[in-house]
mmCIF file of C-alpha atoms in Angstrom:
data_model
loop_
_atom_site.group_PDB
_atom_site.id
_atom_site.type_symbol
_atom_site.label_atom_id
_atom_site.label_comp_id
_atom_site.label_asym_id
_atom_site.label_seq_id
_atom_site.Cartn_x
_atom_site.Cartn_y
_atom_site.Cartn_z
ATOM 1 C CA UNK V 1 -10.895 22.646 -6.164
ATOM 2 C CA UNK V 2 -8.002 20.820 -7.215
ATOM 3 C CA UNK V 3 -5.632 17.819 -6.152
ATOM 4 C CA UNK V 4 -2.247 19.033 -4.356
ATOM 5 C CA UNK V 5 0.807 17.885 -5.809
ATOM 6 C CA UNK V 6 3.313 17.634 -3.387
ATOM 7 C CA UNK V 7 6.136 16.258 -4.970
ATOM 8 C CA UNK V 8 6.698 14.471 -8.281
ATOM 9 C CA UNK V 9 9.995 12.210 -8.643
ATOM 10 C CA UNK V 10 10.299 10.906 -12.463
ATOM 11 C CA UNK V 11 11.335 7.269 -12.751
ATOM 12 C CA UNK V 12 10.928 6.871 -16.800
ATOM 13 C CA UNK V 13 11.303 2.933 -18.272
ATOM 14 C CA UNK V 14 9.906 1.250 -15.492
ATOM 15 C CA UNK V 15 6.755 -0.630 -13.748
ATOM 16 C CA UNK V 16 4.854 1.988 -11.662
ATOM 17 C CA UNK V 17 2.403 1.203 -8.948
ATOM 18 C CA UNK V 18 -0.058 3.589 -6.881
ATOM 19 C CA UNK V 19 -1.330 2.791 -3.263
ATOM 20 C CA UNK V 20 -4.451 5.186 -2.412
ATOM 21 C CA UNK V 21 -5.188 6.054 0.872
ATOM 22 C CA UNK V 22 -8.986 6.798 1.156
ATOM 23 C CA UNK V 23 -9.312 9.150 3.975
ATOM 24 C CA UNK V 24 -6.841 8.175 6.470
ATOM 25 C CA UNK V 25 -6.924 9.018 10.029
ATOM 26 C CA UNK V 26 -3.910 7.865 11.687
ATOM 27 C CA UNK V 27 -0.489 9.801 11.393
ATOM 28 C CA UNK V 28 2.095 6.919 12.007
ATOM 29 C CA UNK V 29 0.379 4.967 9.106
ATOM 30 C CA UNK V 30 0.123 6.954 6.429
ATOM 31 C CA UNK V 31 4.090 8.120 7.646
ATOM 32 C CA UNK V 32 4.827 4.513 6.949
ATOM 33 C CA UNK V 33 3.530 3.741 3.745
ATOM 34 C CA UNK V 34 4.952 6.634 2.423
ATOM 35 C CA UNK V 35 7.913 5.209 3.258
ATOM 36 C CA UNK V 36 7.018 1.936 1.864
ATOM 37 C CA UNK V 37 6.238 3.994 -1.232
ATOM 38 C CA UNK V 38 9.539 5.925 -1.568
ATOM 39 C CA UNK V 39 10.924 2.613 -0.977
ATOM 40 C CA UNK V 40 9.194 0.715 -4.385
ATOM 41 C CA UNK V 41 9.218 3.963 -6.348
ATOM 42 C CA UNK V 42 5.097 3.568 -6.121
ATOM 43 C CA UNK V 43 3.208 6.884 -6.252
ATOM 44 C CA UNK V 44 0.845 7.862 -3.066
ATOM 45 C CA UNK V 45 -2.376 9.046 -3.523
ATOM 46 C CA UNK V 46 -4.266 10.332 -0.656
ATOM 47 C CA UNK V 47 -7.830 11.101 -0.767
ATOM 48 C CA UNK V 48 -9.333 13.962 1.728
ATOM 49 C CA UNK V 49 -10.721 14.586 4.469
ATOM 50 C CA UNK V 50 -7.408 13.547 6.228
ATOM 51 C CA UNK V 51 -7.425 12.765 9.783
ATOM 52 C CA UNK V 52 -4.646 14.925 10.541
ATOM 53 C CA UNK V 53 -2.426 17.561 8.808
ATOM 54 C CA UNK V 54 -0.038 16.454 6.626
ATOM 55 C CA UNK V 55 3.019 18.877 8.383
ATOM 56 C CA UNK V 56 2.574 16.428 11.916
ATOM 57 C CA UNK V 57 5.229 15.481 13.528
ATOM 58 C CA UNK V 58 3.596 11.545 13.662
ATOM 59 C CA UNK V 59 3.792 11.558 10.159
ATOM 60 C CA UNK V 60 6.846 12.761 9.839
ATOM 61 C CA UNK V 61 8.516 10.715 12.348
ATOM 62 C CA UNK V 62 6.835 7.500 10.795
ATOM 63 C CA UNK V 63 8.153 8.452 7.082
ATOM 64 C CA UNK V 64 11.176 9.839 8.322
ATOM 65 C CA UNK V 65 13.362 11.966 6.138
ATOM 66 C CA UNK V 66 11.790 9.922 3.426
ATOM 67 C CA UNK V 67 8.781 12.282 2.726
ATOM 68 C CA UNK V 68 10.239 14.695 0.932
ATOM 69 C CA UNK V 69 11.227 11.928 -1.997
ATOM 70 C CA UNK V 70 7.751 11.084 -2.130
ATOM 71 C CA UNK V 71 5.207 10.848 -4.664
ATOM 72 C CA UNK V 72 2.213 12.078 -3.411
ATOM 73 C CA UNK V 73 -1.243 13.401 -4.500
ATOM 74 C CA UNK V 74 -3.947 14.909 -2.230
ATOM 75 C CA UNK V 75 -7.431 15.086 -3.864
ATOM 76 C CA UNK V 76 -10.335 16.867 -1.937
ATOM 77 C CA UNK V 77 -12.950 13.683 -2.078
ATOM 78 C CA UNK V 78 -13.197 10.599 -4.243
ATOM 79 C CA UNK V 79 -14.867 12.427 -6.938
ATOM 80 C CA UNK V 80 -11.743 14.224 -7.727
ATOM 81 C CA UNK V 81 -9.729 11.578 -7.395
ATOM 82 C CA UNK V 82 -12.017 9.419 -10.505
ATOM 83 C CA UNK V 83 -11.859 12.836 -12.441
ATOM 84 C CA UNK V 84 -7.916 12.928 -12.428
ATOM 85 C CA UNK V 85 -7.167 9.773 -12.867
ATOM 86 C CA UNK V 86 -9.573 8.273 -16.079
ATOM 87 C CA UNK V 87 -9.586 5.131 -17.095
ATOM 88 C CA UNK V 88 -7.557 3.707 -13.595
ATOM 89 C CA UNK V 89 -7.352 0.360 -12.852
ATOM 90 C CA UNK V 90 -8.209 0.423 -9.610
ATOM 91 C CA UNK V 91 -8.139 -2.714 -7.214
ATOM 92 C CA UNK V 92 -10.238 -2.228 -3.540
ATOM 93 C CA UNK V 93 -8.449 -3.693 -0.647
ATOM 94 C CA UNK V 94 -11.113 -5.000 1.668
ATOM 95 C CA UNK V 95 -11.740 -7.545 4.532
ATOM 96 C CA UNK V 96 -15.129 -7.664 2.553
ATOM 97 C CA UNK V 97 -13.652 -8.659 -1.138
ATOM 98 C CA UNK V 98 -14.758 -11.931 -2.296
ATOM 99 C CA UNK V 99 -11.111 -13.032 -3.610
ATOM 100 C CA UNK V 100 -7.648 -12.628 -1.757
ATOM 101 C CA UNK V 101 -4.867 -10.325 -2.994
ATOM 102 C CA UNK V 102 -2.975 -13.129 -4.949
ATOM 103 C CA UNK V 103 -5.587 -13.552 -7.671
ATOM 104 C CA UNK V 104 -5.121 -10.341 -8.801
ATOM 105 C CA UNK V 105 -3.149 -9.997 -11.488
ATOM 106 C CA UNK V 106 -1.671 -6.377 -11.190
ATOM 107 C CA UNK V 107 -1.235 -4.035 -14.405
ATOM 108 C CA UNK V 108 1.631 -1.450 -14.711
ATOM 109 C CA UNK V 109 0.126 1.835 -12.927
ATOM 110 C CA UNK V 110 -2.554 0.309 -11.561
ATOM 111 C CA UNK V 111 -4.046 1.538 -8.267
ATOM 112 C CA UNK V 112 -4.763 -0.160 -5.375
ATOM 113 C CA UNK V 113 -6.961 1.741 -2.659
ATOM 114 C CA UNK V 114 -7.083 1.206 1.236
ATOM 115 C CA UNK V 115 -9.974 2.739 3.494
ATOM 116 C CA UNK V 116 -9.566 4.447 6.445
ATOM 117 C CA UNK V 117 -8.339 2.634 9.594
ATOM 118 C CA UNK V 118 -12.076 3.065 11.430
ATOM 119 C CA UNK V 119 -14.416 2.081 8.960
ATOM 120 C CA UNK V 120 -12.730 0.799 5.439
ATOM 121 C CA UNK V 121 -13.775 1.842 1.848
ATOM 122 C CA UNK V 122 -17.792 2.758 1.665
ATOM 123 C CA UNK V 123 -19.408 -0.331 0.576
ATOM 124 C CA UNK V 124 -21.135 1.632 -2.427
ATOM 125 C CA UNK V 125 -18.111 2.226 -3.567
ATOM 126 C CA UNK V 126 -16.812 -1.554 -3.350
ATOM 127 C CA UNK V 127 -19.989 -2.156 -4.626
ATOM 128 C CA UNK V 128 -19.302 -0.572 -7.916
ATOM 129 C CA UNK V 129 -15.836 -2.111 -8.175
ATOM 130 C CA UNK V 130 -16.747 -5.756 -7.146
ATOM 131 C CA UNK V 131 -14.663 -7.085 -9.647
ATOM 132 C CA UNK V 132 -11.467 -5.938 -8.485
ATOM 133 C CA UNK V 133 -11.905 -6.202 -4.768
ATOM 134 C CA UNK V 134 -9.428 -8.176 -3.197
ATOM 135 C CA UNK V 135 -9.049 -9.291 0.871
ATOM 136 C CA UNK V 136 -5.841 -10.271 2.877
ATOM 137 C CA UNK V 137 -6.848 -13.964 4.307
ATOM 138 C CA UNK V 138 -7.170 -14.011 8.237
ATOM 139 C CA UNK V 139 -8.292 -16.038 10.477
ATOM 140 C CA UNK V 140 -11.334 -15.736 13.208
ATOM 141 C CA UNK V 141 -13.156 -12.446 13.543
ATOM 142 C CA UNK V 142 -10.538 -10.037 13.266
ATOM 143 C CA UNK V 143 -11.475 -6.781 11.591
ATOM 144 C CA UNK V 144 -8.591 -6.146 9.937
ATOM 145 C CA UNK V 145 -4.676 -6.182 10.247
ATOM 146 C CA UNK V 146 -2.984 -2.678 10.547
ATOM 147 C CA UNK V 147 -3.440 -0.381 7.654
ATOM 148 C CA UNK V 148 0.796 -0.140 7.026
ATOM 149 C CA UNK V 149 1.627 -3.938 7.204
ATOM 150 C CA UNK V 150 -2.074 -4.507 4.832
ATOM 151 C CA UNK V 151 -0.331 -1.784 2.385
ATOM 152 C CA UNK V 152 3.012 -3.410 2.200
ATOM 153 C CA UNK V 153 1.548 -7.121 1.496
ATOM 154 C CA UNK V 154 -0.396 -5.955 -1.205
ATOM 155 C CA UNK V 155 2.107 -4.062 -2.648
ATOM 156 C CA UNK V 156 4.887 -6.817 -2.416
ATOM 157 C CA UNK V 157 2.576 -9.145 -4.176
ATOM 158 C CA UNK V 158 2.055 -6.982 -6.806
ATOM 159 C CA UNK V 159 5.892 -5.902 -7.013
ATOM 160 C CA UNK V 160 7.070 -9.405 -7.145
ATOM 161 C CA UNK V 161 4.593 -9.744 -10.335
ATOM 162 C CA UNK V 162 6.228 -7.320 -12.182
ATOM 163 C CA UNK V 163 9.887 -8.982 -11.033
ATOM 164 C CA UNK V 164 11.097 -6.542 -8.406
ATOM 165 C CA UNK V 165 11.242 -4.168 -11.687
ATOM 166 C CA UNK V 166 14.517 -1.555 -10.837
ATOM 167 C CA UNK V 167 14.962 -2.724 -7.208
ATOM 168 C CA UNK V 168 17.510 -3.730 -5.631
ATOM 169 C CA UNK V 169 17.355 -7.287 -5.706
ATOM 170 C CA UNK V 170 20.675 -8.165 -3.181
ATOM 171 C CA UNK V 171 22.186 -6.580 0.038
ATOM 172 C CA UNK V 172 25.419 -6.495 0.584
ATOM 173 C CA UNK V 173 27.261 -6.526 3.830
ATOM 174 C CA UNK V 174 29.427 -3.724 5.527
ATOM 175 C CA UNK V 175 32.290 -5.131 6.844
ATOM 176 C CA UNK V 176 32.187 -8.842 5.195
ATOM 177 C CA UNK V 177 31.491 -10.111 1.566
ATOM 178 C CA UNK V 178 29.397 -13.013 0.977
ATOM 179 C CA UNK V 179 30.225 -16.335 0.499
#
């Protein structure tokens, strides 16, 4: 078996990130970071078995008409995933990592992988990637912040490393100009 393609968007001369989804189970959230993603020009990888079908109308709804600009990979298991992508730097999101998302110093096309909303990234596998796994701070006992918002942190951080590279950097009003 082999990883799905869905769609592939060329952005040539500039910083490119990847968010990996490992097996995701809610609709809405994956809909939203691939919004996030078309949004940063980062590349979505999304590692099987799904917890829905990728046609829903959640997911749809949550990425809007923004899913057909996105970058996105489907891979049937983790295996596949390692096999396609050699060599990745790959940095593990976890309420378990022993340093917070702000060490990290993010490369150009590295990866940064999420677990699934009801039970995070298999420790073996954090296990073997100790070094690069990273937490969002929180406070108290709460298991973890929403998958979407925990994407879009992570990924900020790690844009505004690489300077916001070919974003839009100002907004610009409708009606007025700025002062």
């Amino acid at each position: 078996m082999s990883c799905t393609k869905y769609y592939k968007k060329e952005a040539k001369d500039m910083a490119r990130l990847n968010i990996v989804l490992y097996e995701p189970e809610i609709p809405a959230n994956t809909g939203n970071i691939g919004r996030t993603c078309v949004a940063t020009g980062t590349r979505l990888h999304l590692i099987e078995p799904l917890g829905f079908r990728l046609g829903e109308k959640e997911l749809k709804r949550a990425g809007m008409d923004y899913w057909k600009d996105l970058d996105v990979t489907t891979y049937v298991n983790y295996e596949e995933f390692l096999e396609k992508n050699p060599g990745a730097k790959i940095y593990m999101a976890t309420t378990k990592g022993p340093r917070t998302y702000t060490d990290a110093v993010y490369e150009e096309d590295c990866y940064i992988m999420f677990g699934k909303e009801s039970a995070g990234i298999p420790e073996e596998i954090l296990l073997e990637n100790q070094e690069t796994a990273i937490r969002i701070p929180m406070i108290g006992n709460i298991r973890s912040l929403n998958l979407g918002n925990s994407v879009a942190i992570v990924l900020y951080e790690a844009l505004r490393q690489h300077n916001f590279d070919h974003m839009q950097l100002e907004g610009h009003l409708t009606k007025y100009e700025w002062r």
